[in-house]
GROMACS .gro file of C-alpha atoms in nm:
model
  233
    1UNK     CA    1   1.112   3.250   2.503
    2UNK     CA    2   1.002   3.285   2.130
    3UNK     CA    3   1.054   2.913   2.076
    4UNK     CA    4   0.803   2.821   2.419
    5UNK     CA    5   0.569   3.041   2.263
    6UNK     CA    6   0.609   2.833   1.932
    7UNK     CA    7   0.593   2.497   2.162
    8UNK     CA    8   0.286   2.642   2.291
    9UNK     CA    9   0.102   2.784   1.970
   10UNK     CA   10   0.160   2.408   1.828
   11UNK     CA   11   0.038   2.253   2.149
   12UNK     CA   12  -0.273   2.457   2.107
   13UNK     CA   13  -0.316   2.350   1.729
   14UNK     CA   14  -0.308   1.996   1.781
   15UNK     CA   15  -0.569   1.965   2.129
   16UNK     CA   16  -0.820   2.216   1.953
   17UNK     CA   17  -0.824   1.983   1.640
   18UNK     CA   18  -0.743   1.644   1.816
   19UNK     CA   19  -1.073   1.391   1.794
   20UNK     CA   20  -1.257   1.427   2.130
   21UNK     CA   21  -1.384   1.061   2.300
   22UNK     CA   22  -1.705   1.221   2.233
   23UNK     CA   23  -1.665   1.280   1.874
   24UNK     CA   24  -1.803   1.018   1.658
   25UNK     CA   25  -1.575   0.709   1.579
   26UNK     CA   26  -1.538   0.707   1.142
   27UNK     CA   27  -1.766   0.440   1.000
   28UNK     CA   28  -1.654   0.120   0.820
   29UNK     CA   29  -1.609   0.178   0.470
   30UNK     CA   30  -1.818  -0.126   0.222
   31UNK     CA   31  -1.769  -0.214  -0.076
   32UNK     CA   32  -1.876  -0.501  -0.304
   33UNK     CA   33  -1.586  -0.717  -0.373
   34UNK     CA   34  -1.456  -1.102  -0.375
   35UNK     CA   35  -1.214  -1.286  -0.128
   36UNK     CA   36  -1.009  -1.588  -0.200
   37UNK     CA   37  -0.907  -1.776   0.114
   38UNK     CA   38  -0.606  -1.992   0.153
   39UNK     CA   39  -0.764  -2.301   0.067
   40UNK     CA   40  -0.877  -2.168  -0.278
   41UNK     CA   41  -1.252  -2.117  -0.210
   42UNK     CA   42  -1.364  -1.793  -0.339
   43UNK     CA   43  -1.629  -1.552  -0.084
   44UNK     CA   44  -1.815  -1.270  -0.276
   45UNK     CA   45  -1.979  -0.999  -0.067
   46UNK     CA   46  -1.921  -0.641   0.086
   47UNK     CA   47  -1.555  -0.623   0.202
   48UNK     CA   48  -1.440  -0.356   0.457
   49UNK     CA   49  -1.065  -0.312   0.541
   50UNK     CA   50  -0.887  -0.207   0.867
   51UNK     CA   51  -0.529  -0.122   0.801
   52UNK     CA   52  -0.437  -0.131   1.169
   53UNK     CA   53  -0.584  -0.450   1.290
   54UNK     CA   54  -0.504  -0.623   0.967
   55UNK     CA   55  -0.848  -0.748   0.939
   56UNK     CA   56  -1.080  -0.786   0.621
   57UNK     CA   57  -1.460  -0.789   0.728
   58UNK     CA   58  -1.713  -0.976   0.468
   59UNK     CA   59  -2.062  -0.912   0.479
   60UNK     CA   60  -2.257  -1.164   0.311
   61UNK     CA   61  -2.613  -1.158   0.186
   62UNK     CA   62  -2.776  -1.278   0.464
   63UNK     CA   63  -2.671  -1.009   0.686
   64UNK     CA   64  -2.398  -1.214   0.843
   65UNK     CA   65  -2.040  -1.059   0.922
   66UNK     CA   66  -1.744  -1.256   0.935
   67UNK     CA   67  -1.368  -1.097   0.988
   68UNK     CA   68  -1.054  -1.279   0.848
   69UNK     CA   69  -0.695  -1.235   0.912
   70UNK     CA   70  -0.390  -1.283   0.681
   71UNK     CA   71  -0.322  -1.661   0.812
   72UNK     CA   72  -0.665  -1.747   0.645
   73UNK     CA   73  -0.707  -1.523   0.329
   74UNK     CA   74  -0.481  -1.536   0.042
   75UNK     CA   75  -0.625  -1.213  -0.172
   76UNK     CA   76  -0.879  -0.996  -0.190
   77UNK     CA   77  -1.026  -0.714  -0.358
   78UNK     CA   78  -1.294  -0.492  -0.466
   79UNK     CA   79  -1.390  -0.171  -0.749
   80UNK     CA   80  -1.299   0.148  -0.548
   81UNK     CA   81  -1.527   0.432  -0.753
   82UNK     CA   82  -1.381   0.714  -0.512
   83UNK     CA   83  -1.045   0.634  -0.749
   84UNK     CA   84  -1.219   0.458  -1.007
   85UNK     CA   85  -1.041   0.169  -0.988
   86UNK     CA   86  -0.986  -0.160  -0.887
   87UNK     CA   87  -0.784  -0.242  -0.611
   88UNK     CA   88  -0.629  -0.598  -0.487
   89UNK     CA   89  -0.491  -0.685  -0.176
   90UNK     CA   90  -0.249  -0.978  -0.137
   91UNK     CA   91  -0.079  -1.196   0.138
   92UNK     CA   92   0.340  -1.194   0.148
   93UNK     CA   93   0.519  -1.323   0.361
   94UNK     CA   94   0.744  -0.968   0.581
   95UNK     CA   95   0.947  -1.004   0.902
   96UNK     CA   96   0.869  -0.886   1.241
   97UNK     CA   97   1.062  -0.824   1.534
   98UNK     CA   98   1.299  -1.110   1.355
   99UNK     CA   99   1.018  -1.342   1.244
  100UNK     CA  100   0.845  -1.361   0.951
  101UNK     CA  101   0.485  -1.358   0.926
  102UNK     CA  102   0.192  -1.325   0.690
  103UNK     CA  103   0.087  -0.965   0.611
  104UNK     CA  104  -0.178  -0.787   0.418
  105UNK     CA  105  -0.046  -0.535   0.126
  106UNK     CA  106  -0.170  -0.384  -0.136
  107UNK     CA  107  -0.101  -0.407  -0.493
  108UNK     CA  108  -0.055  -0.013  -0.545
  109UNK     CA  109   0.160  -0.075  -0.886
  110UNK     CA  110   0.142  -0.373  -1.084
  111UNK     CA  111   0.368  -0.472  -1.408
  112UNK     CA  112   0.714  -0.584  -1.459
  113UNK     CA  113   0.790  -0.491  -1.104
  114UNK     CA  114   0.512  -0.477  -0.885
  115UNK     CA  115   0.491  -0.201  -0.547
  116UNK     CA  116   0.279  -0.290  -0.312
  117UNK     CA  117   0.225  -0.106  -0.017
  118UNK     CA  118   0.123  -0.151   0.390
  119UNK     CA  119   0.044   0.055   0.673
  120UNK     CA  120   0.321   0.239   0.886
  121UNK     CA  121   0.363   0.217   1.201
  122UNK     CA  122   0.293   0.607   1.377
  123UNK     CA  123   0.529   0.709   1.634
  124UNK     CA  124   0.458   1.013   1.862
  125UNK     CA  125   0.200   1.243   1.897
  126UNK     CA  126   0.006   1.118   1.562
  127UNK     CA  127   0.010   0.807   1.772
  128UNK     CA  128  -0.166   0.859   2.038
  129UNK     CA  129  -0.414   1.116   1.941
  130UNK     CA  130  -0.516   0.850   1.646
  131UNK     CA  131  -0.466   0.556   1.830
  132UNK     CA  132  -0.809   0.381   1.811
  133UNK     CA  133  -0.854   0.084   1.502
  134UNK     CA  134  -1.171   0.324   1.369
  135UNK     CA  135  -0.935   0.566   1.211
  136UNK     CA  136  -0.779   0.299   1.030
  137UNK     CA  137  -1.071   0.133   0.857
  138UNK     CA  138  -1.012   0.217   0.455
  139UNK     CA  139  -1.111   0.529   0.317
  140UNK     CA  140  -1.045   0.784   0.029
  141UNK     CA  141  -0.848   0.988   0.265
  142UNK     CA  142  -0.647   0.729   0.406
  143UNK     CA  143  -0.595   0.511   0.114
  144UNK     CA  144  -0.477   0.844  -0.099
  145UNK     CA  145  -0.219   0.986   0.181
  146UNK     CA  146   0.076   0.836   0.047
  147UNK     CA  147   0.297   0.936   0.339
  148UNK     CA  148   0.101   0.687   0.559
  149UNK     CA  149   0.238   0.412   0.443
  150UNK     CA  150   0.568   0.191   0.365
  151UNK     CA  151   0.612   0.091  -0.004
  152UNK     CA  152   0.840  -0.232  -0.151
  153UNK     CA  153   0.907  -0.364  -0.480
  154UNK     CA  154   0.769  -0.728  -0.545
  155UNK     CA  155   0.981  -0.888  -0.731
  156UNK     CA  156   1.090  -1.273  -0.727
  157UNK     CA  157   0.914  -1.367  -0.400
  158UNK     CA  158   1.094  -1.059  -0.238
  159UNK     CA  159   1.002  -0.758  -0.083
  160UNK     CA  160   1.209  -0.452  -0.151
  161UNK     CA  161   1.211  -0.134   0.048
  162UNK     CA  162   1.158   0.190  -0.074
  163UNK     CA  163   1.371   0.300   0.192
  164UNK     CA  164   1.702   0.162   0.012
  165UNK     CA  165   1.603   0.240  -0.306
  166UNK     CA  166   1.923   0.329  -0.460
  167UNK     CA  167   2.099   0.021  -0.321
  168UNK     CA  168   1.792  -0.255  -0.338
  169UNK     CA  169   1.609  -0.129  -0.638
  170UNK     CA  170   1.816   0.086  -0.909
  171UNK     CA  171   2.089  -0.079  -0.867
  172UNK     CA  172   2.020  -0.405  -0.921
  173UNK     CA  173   1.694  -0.365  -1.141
  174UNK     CA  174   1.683  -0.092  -1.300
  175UNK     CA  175   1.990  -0.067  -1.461
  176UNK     CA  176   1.870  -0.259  -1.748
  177UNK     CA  177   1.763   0.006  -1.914
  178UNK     CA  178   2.033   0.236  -1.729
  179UNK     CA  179   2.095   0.485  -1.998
  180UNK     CA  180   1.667   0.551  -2.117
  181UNK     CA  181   1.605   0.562  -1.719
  182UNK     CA  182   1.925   0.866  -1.664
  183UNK     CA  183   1.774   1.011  -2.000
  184UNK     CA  184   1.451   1.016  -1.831
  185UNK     CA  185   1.543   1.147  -1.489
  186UNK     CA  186   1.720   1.410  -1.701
  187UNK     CA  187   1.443   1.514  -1.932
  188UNK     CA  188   1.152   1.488  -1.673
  189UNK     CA  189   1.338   1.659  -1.425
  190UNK     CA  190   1.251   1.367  -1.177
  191UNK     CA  191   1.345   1.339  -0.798
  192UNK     CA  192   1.434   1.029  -0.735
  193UNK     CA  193   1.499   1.096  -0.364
  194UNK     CA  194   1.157   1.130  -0.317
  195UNK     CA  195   0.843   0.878  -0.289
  196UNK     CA  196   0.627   1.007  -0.590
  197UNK     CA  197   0.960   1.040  -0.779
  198UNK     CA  198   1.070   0.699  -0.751
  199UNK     CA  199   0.714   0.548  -0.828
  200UNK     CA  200   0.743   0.741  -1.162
  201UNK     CA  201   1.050   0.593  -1.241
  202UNK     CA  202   0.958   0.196  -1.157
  203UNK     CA  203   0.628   0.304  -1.363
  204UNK     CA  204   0.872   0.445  -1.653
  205UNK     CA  205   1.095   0.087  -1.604
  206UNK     CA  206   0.772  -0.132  -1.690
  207UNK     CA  207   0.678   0.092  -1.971
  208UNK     CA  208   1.038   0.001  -2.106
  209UNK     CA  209   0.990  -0.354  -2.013
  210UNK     CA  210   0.679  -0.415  -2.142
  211UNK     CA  211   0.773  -0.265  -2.481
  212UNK     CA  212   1.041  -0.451  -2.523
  213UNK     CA  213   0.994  -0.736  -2.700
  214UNK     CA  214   1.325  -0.922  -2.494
  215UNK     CA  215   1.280  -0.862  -2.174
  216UNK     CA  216   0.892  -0.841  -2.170
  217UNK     CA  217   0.844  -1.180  -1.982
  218UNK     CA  218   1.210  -1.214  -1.823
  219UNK     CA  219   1.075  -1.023  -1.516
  220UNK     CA  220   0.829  -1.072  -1.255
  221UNK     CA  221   0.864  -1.470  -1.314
  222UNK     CA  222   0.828  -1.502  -0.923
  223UNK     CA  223   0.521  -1.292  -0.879
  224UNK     CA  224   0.247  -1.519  -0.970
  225UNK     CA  225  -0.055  -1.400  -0.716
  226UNK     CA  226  -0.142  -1.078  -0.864
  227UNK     CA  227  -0.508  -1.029  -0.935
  228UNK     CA  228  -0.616  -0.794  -1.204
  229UNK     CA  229  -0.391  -0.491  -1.280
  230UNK     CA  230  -0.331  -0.212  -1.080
  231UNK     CA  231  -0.291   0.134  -1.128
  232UNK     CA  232  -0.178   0.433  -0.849
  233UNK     CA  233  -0.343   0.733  -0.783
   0.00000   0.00000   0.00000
């Protein structure tokens, strides 16, 4: 009985503060930025992102709106001042349903080993209460939930997931600098089982990389697209 009651109570929550039809859709999001498309010509403009749809909108001087997809763009990106930052978006190349595709991320790390970072997909309830493409356009409070989205490491033309971090990541990567990165786990008291922890510790790897003077250009040979750097929030 007490757990119904729970069920219920929860129920409740989520229809008293689900969006109503009625309620106004959130507005595009603008903001002044440049676009390079796959055939190298550069567009300058107003930018406006939809994670959802995967669809960058440019608004030109003259008024005129034009919407491109990843098969046409190859980066883009634009001065965010509600992080006060800039932030890039790139095309890779990520498999779906077995078949690989060209997909928007963004660069949400850059250095030695870049993370970039892409929309995931909601299951359940979230789902369908937040189902329309309006909810998705880029925003401060979308962009700085981290728990919306799917991070990878960038590194030599491939993506790894943040999901196999341990096994994909660490192991293979990291371990360069095995001993300052335990060290720094230790000392920090870091969580490396968790998103924000691991972030810290990739940005604590390219602070080792870049300062050292033998392995500062060994890595990230393969990632040659990145636009200007990147920090996180």
């Amino acid at each position: 009985m007490k757990n119904v009651y729970l069920f219920s109570k929860i129920v409740l929550i989520i229809v008293f503060f689900s969006p109503s039809k009625s309620s106004a859709l959130p507005a595009s999001v603008w903001h002044k930025g440049q676009m390079t498309l796959f055939n190298k010509v550069t567009l300058e403009g107003e930018l406006s992102y939809n994670w959802k749809t995967e669809i960058v909108l440019l608004r030109q001087s003259d008024g005129r709106v034009r919407a491109f997809s990843a098969t046409q763009v190859q980066q883009f990106g634009w001065f965010d001042y509600s992080f006060h930052k800039q932030r890039n978006f790139l095309v890779l190349p990520t498999l779906v349903n077995k078949q690989t595709k060209s997909a928007f991320f963004e660069i949400y790390m850059d250095g030695s080993l870049a993370v970039v970072r892409r929309l995931r997909k909601s299951h359940g309830l979230f789902k369908r209460m937040f189902n329309h493409p309006a909810y998705y356009n880029d925003q401060p409070s979308l962009a700085q939930t981290t728990d919306f989205f799917d991070y990878f490491v960038y590194d030599a033309g491939q993506l790894r997931a943040f999901d196999r971090f341990n096994l994909d990541i660490y192991e293979p990567l990291l371990t360069a600098y095995d001993e300052e990165m335990r060290q720094y786990i230790t000392s920090h008291n870091i969580n490396d089982h968790t998103l924000l922890g691991r972030l810290v510790l990739i940005d604590h790897y390219n602070f080792l990389v870049q300062h050292d003077p033998k392995t500062a250009s060994a890595r990230g040979a393969g990632y040659t697209q990145e636009p200007a750097s990147v920090s996180y929030p």
